[in-house]
Short mmCIF file of C-alpha atoms and ligand atoms in Angstrom, two decimals:
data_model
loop_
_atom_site.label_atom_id
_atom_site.label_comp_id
_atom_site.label_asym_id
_atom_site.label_seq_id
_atom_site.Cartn_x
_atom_site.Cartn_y
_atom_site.Cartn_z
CA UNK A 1 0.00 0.00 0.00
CA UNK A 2 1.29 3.50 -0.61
CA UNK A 3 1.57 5.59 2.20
CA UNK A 4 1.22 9.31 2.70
CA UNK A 5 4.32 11.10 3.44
CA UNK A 6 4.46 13.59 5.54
CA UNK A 7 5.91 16.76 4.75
CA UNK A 8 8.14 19.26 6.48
CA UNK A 9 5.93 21.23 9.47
CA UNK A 10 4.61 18.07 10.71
CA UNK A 11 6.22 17.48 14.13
CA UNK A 12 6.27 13.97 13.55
CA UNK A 13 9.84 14.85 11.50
CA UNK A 14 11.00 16.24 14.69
CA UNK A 15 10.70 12.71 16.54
CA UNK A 16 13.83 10.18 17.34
CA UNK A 17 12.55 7.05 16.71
CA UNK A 18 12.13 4.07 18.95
CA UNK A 19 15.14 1.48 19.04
CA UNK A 20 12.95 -1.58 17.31
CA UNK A 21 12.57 -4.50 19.94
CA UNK A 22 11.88 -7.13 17.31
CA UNK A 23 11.05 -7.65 13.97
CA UNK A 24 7.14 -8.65 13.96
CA UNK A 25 4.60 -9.23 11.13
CA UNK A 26 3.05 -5.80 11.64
CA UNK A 27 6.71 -4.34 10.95
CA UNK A 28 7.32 -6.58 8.32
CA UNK A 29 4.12 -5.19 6.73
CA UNK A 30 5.12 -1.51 6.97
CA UNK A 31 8.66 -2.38 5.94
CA UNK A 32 6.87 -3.66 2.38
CA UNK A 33 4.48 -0.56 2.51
CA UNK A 34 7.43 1.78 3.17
CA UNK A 35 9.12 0.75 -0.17
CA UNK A 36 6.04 0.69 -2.21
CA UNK A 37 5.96 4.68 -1.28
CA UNK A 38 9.41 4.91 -1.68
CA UNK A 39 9.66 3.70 -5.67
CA UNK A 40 6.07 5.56 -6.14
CA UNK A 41 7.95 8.56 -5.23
CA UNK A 42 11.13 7.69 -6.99
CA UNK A 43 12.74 8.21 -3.85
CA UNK A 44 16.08 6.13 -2.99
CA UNK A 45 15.85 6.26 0.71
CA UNK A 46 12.68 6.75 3.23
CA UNK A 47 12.44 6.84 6.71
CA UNK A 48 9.87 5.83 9.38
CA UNK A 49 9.15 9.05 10.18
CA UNK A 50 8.25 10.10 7.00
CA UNK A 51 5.04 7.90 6.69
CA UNK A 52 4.41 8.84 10.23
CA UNK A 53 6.31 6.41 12.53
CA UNK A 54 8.87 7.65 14.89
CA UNK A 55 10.55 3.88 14.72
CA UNK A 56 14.76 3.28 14.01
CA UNK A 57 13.82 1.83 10.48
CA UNK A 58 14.55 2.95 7.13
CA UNK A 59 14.24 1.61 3.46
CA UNK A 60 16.85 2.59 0.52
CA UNK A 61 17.42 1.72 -3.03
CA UNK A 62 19.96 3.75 -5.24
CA UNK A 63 19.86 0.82 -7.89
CA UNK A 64 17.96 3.56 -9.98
CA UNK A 65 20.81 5.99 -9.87
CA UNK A 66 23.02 5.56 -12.96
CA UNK A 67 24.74 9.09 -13.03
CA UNK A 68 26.51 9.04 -9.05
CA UNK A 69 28.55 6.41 -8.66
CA UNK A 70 28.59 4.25 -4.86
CA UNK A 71 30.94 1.84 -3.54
CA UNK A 72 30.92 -1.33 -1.09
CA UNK A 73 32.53 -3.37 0.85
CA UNK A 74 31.13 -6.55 2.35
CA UNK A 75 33.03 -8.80 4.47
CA UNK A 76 36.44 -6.79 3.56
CA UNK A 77 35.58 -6.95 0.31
CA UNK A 78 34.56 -4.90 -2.59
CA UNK A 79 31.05 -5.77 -3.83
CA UNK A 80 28.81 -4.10 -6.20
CA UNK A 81 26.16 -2.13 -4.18
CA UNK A 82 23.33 -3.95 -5.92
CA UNK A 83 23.93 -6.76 -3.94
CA UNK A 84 23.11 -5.07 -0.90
CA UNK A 85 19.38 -3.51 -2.54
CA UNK A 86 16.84 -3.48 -1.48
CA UNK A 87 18.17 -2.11 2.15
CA UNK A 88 16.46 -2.19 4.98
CA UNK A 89 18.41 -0.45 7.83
CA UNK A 90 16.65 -1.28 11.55
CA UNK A 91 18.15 0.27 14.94
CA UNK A 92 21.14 1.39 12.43
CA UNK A 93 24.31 2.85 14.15
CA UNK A 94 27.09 4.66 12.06
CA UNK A 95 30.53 5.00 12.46
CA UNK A 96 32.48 7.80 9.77
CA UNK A 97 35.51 7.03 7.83
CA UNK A 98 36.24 9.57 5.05
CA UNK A 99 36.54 13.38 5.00
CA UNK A 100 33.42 15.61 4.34
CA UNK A 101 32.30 15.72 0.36
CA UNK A 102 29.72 18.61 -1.31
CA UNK A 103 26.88 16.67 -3.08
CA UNK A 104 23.37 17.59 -4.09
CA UNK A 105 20.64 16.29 -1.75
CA UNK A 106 16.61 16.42 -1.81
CA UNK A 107 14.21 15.12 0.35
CA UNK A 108 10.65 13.58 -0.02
CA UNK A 109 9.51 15.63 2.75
CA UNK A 110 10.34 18.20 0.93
CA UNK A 111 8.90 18.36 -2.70
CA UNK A 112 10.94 20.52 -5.04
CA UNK A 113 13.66 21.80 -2.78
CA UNK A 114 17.34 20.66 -3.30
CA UNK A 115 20.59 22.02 -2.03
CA UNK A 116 24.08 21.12 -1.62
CA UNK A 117 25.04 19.47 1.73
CA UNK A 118 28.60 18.27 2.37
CA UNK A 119 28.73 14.87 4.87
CA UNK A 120 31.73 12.24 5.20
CA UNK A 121 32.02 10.38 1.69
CA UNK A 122 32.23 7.19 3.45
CA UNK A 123 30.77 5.23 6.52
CA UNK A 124 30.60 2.09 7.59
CA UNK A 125 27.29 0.86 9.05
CA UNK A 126 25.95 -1.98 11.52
CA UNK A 127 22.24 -2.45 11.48
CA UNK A 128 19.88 -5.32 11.58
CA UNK A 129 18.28 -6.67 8.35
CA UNK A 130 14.49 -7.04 7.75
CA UNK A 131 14.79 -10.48 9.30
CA UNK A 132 16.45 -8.83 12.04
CA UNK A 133 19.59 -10.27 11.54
CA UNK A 134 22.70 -8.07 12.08
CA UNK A 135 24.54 -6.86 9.07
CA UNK A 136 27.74 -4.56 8.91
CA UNK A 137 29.35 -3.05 5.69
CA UNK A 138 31.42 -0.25 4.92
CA UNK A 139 30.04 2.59 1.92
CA UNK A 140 31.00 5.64 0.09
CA UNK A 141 29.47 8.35 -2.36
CA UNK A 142 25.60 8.23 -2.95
CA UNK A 143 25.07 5.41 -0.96
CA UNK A 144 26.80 6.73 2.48
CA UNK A 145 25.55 10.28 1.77
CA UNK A 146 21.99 8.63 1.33
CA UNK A 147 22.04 6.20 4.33
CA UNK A 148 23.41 9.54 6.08
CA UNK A 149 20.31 11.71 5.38
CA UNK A 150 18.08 8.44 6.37
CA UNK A 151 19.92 8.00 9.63
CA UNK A 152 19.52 11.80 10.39
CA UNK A 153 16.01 11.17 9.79
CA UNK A 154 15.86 8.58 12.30
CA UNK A 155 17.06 11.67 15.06
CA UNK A 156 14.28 14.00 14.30
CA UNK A 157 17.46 15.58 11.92
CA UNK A 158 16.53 16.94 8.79
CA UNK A 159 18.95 18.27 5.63
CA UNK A 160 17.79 21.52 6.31
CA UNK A 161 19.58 21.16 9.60
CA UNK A 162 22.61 20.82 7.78
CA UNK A 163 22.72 22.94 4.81
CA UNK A 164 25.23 26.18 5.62
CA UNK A 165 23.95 29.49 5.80
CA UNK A 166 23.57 30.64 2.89
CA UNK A 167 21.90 27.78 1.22
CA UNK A 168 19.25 28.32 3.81
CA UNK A 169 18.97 31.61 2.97
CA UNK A 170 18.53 30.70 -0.38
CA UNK A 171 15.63 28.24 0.84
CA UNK A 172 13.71 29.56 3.07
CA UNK A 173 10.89 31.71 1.26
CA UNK A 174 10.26 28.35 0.37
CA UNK A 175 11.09 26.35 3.67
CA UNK A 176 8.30 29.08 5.19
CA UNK A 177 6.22 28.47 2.75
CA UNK A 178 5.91 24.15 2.99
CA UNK A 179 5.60 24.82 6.68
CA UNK A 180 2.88 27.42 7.04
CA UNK A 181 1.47 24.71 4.19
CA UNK A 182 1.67 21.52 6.26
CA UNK A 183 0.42 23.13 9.60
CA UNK A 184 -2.81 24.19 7.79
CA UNK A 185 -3.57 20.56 6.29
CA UNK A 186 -2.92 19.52 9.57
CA UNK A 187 -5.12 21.62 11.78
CA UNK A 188 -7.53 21.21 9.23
CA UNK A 189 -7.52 17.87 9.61
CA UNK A 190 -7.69 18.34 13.72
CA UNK A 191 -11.15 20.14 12.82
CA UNK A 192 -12.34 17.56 11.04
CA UNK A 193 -12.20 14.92 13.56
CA UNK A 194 -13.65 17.31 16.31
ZN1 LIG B 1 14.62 12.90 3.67
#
């Protein structure tokens, strides 16, 4: 099922998600849901949040990308990130290994906005798997800047958050503008149900 997802000025962006206890049928079933969203929106990374769950899981696939290149390694080895897709990342915890790069990011929360960001070009990562099994590899380029902005996620962080000054100066006629957007839906919505 495609979800809605929720767009910048909903608090629920704002949330750290919960550390995931166990991998149930119920999670399972969002898990599936999440990426149906996520290649609806050609998106190649969505978090919990986004569809309205503050939970430590995200869902990534850059196999779409053909023009940014990414790099693995599994095991000590070099493997061709395809291997890895599709990602599920639960309870994920990174560690950085490479200096900061500039790249271009956007954000489904944030339709039609894009800006440079710069974040280490490579990571390594240690998460469980949708199975909840615990996997460990070590990325660079659009893969580690993407599992980067889906981790942030996963603190209540958004890109916004880490754009410099004057990109967000740049932005934010149009930052103002999603927000003042999103919190009329949403009390809208609130006077509906009353
Ligand atoms: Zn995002």
């Amino acid at each position: 099922m495609v979800l809605e997802v929720v767009r910048y000025g909903d608090p629920i962006l704002r949330q750290k998600g919960a550390r995931i206890g166990r991998v149930t049928p119920e999670l399972q079933r969002l898990i599936a849901d999440m990426f149906e969203t996520m290649y609806a929106a050609h998106g190649i990374g969505l978090a919990a949040q986004q569809v309205g769950h503050a939970l430590q899981l995200a869902v990534l696939d850059i196999r779409g990308v053909e023009d940014r290149p990414s790099s693995l390694e599994l095991n000590g080895q070099p493997t061709d990130p395809a291997a890895l897709m599709p990602l599920v990342l639960i309870n994920p915890e990174i560690r950085v290994l490479g200096p900061g790069v500039t790249g271009p990011e956007g954000c489904l929360s944030f339709p039609d906005i894009y800006a440079d960001i710069v974040r280490p070009e490579s990571i390594e990562v240690r998460a469980w798997n949708a199975t909840g099994e615990p996997i460990s590899f070590r990325c660079g380029g659009l893969l580690a800047r993407a599992i980067q902005h889906e981790y942030d996620h996963l603190q209540g962080i958004l890109f916004i958050d880490r754009m410099d000054r004057r990109e967000r100066q740049r932005l934010q006629p149009q930052l103002d503008a999603l927000h003042a957007e999103t919190r009329m839906r949403l009390s809208s919505r609130q006077s509906l149900k009353q």
